[in-house]
PDB file of C-alpha atoms in Angstrom:
ATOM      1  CA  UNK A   1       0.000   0.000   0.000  1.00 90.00           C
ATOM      2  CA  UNK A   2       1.030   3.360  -1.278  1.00 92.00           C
ATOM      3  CA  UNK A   3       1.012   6.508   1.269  1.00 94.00           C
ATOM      4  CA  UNK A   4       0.247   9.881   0.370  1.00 96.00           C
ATOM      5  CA  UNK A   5       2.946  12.360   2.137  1.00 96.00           C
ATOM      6  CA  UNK A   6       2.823  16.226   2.152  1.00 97.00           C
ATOM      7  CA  UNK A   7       6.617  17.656   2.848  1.00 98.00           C
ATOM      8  CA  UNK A   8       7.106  21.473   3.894  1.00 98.00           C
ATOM      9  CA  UNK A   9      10.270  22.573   3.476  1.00 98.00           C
ATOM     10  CA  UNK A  10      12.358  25.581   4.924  1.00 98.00           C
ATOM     11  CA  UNK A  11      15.803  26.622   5.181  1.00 97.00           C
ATOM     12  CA  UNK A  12      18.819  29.122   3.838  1.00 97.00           C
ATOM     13  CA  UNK A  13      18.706  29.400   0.417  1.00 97.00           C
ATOM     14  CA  UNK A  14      21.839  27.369  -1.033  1.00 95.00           C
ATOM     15  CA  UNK A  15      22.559  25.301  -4.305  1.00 96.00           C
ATOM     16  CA  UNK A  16      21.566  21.449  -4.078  1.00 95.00           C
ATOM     17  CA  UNK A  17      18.529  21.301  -1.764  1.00 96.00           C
ATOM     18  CA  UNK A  18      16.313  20.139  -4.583  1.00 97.00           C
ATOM     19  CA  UNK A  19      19.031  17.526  -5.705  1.00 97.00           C
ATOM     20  CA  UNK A  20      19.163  16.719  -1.193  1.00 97.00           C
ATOM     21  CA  UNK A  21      15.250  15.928  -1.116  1.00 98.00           C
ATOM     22  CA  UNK A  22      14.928  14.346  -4.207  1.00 98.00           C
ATOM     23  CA  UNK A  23      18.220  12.084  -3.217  1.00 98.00           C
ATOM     24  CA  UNK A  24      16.698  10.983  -0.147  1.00 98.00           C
ATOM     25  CA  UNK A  25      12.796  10.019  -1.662  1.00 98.00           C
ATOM     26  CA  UNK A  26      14.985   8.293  -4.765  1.00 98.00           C
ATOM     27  CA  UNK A  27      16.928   6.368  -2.062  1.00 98.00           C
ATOM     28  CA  UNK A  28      13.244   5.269  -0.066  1.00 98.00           C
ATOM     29  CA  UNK A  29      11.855   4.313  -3.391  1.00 97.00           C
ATOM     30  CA  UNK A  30       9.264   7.293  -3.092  1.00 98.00           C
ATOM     31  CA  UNK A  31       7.668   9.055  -5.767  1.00 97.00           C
ATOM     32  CA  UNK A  32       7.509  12.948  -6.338  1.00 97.00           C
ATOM     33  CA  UNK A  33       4.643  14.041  -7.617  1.00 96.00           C
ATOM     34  CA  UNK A  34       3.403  17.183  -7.338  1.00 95.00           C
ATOM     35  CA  UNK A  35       5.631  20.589  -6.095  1.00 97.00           C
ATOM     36  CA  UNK A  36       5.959  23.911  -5.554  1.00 96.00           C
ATOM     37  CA  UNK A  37       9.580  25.996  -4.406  1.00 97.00           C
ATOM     38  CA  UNK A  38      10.817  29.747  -4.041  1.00 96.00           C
ATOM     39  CA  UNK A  39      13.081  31.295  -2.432  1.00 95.00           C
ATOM     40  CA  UNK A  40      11.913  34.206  -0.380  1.00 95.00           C
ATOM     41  CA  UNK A  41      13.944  36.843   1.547  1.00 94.00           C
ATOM     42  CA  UNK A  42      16.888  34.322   1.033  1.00 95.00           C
ATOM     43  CA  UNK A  43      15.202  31.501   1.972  1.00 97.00           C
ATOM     44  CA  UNK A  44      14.025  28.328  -0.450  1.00 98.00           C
ATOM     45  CA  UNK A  45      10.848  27.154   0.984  1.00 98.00           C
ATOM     46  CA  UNK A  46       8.628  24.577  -0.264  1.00 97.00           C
ATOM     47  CA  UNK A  47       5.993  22.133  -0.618  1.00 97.00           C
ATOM     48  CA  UNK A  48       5.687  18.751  -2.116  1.00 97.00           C
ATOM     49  CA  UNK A  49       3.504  15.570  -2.695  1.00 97.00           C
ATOM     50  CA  UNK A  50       5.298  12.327  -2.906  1.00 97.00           C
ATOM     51  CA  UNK A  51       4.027   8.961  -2.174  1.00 96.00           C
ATOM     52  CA  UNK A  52       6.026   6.152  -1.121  1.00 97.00           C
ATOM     53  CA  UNK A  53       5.366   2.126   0.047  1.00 96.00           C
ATOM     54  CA  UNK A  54       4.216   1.831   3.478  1.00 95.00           C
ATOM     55  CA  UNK A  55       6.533   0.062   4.650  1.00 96.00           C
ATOM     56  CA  UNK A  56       9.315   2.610   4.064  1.00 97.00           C
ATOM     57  CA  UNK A  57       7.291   5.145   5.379  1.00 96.00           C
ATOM     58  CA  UNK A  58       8.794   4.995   8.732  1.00 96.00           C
ATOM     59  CA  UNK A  59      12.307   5.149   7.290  1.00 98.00           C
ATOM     60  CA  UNK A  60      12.111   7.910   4.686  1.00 98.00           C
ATOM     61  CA  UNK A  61      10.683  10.006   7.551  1.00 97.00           C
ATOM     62  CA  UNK A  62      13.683   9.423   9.630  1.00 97.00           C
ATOM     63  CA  UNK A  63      15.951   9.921   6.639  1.00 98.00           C
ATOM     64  CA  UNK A  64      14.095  13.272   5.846  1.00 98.00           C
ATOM     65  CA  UNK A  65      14.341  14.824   9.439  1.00 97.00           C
ATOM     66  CA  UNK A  66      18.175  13.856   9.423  1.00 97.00           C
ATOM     67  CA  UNK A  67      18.557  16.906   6.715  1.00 97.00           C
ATOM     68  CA  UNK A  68      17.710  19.046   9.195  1.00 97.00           C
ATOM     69  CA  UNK A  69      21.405  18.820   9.938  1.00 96.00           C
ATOM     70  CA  UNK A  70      22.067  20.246   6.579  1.00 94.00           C
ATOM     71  CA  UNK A  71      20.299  23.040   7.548  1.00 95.00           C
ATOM     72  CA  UNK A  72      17.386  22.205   5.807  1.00 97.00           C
ATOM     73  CA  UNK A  73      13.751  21.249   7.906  1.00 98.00           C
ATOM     74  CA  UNK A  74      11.111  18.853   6.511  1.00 97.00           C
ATOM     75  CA  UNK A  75       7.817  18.519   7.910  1.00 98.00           C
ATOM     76  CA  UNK A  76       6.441  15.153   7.201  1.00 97.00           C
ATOM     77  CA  UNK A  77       2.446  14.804   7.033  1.00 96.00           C
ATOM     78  CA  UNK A  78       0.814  11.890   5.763  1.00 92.00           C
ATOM     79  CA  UNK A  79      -2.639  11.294   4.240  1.00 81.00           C
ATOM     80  CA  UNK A  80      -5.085   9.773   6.997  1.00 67.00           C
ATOM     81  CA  UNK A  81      -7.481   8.678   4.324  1.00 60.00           C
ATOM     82  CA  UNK A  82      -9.839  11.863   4.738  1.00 58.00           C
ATOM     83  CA  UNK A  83     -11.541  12.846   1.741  1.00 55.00           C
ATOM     84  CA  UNK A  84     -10.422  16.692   1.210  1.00 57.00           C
ATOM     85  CA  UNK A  85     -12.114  17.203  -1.891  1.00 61.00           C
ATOM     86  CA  UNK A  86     -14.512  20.024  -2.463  1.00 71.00           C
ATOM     87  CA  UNK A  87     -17.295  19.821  -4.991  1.00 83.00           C
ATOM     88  CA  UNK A  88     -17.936  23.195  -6.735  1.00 92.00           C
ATOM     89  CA  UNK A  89     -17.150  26.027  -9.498  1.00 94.00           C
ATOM     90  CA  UNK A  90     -13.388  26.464 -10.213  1.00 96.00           C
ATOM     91  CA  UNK A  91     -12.579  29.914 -10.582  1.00 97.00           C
ATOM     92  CA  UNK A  92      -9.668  31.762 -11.269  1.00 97.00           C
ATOM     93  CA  UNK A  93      -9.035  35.364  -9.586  1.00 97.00           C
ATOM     94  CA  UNK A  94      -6.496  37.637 -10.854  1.00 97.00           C
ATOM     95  CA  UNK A  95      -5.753  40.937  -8.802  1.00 97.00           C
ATOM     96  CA  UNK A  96      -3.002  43.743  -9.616  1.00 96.00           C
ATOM     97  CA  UNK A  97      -3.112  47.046  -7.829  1.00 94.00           C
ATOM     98  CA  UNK A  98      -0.645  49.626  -6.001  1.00 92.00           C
ATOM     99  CA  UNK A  99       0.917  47.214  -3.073  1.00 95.00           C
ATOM    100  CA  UNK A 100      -0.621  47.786   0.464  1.00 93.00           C
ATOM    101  CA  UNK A 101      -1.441  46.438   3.806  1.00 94.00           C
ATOM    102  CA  UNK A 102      -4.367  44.596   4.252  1.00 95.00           C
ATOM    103  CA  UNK A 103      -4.856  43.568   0.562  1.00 96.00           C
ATOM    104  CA  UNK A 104      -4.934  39.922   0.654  1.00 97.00           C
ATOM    105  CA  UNK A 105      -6.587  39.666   4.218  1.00 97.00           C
ATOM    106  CA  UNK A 106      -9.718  41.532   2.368  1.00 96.00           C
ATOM    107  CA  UNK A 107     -10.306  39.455  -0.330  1.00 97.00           C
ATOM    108  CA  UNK A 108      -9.998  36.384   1.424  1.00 97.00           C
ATOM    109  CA  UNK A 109     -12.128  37.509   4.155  1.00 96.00           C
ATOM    110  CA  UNK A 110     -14.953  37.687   1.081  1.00 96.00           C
ATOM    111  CA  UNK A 111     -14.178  34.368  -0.043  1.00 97.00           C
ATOM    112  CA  UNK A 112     -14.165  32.972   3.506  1.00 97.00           C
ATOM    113  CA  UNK A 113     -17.648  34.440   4.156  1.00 96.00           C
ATOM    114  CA  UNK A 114     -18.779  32.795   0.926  1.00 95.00           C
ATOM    115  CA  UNK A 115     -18.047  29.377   1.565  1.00 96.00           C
ATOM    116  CA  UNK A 116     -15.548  29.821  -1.350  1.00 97.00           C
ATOM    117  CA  UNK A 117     -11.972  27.562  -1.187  1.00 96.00           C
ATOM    118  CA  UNK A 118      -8.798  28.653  -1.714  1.00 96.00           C
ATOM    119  CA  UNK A 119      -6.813  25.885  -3.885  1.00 95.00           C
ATOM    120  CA  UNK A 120      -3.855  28.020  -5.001  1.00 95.00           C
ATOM    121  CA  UNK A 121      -2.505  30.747  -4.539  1.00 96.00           C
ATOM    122  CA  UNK A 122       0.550  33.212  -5.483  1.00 96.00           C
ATOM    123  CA  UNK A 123       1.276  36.912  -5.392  1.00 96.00           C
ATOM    124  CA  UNK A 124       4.463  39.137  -5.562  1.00 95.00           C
ATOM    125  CA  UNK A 125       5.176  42.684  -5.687  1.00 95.00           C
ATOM    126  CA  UNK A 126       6.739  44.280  -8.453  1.00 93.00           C
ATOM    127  CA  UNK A 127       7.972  47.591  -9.748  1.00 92.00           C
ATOM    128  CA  UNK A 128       5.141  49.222 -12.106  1.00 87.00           C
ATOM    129  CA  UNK A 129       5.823  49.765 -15.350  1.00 84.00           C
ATOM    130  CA  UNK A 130       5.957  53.390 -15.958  1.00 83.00           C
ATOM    131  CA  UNK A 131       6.116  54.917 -12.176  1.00 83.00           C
ATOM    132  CA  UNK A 132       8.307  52.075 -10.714  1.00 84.00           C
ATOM    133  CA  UNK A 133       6.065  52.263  -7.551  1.00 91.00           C
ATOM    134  CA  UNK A 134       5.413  48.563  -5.887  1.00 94.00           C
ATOM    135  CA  UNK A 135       2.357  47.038  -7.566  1.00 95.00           C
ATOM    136  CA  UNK A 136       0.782  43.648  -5.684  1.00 96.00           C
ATOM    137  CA  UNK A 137      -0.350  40.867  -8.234  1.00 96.00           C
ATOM    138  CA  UNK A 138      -1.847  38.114  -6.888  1.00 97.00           C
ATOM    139  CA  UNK A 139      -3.677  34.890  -8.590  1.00 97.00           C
ATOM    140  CA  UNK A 140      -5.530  32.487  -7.256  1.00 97.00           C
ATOM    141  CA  UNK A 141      -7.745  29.131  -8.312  1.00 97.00           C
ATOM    142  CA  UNK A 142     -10.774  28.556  -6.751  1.00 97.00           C
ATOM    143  CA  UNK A 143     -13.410  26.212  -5.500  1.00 97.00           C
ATOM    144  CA  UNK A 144     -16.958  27.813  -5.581  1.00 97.00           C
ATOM    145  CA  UNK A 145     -19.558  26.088  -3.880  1.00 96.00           C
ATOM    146  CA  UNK A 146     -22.901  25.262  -6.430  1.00 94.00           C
ATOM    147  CA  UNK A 147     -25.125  27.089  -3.742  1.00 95.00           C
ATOM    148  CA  UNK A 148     -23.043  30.282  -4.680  1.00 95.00           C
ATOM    149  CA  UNK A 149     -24.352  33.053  -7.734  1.00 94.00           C
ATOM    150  CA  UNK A 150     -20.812  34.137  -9.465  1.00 94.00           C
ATOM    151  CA  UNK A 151     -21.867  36.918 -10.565  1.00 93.00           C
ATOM    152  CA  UNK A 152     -23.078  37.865  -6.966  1.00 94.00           C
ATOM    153  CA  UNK A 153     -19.766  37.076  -5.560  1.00 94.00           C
ATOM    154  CA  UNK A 154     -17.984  39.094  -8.378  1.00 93.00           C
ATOM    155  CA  UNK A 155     -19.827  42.086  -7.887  1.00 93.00           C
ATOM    156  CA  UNK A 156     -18.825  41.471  -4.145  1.00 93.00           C
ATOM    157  CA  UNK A 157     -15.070  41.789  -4.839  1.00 94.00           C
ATOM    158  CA  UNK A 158     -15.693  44.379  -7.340  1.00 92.00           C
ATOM    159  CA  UNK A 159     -17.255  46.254  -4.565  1.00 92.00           C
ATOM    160  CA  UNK A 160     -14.010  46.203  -2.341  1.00 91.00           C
ATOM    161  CA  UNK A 161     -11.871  46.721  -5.423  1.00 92.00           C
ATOM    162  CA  UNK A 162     -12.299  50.031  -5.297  1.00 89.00           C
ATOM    163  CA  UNK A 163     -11.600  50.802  -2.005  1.00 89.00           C
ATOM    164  CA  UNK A 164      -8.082  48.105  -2.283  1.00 91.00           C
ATOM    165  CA  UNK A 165      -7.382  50.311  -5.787  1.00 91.00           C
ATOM    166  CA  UNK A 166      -7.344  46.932  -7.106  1.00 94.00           C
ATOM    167  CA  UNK A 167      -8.472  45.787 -10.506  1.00 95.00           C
ATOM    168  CA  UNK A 168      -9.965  41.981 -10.410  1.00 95.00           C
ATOM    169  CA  UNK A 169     -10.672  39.632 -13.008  1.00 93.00           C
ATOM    170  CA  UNK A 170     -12.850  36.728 -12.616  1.00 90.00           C
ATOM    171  CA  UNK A 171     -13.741  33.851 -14.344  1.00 92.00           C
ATOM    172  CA  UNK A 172     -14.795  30.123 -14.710  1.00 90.00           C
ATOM    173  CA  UNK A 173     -12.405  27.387 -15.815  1.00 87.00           C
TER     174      UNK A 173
END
């Protein structure tokens, strides 16, 4: 039997970290499936699915928490069977506006209130094109309950657009 494992990873940016994890699932037989890596304020931190035989499970952890004294730290979940899947609209979200406090926490706050899931997300600030003043972009994928109108819940982020000085852009997948 196969288990489903969920690795965060954190720790000063440096070359071969990749090659380190990848190393240690190869050597446990494990499978990498899904990831995502940056490096942020001169850290690399990341998040992977892998899945790997049961009964090396117990191993592979080990072997993962031992990098730790490479400087690198690996949080090991595993998948307890629960179902985690969401049934609804997917919906993409794309925001770009002048970068400011508060910003994310607003629109998710919406989305929360909605019933409305968060399955991806990434943002960064950049320098704007013809000012060079910090702009926030942000995108997101979503999961939309059926119960919920879309066009209601777009006119809802529309609404605190303005106040954000945010444009949004909406739309099913």
């Amino acid at each position: 039997m196969r288990n489903a494992l969920i690795l965060t990873l954190i720790g000063p940016d440096k070359p071969g970290l990749v090659e380190m994890v990848s190393a240690t699932l190869s050597a446990h037989e494990a499978n990498w499936q899904q990831s995502s890596m940056s490096r942020l304020a001169g850290k690399f931190a990341g998040i992977l699915k892998a899945n790997v035989d049961s009964r090396r499970l117990s191993t592979l952890t080990r072997s993962l928490n031992e990098l730790e004294s490479s400087g690198l730290r690996v949080i090991v979940e595993t998948d307890q069977g629960e179902n985690s899947t969401q049934s609804g609209q997917q919906v993409t979200l794309a925001l770009i506006g002048h970068d400011k406090s508060g910003i994310v926490h607003e629109i998710s706050r919406i989305l929360v209130s909605q019933g409305v899931s968060i399955e991806q997300f990434e943002s960064s600030v950049m320098s704007g094109p013809m000012s060079a003043e910090p702009l926030f972009k942000a995108d997101a994928k979503l999961c939309v309950p059926a119960t919920i109108d879309l066009d209601q819940l777009q006119s809802t982020l529309e609404s605190i657009a303005v106040n954000l000085m945010v444009d949004i852009s909406f739309k099913e997948v």
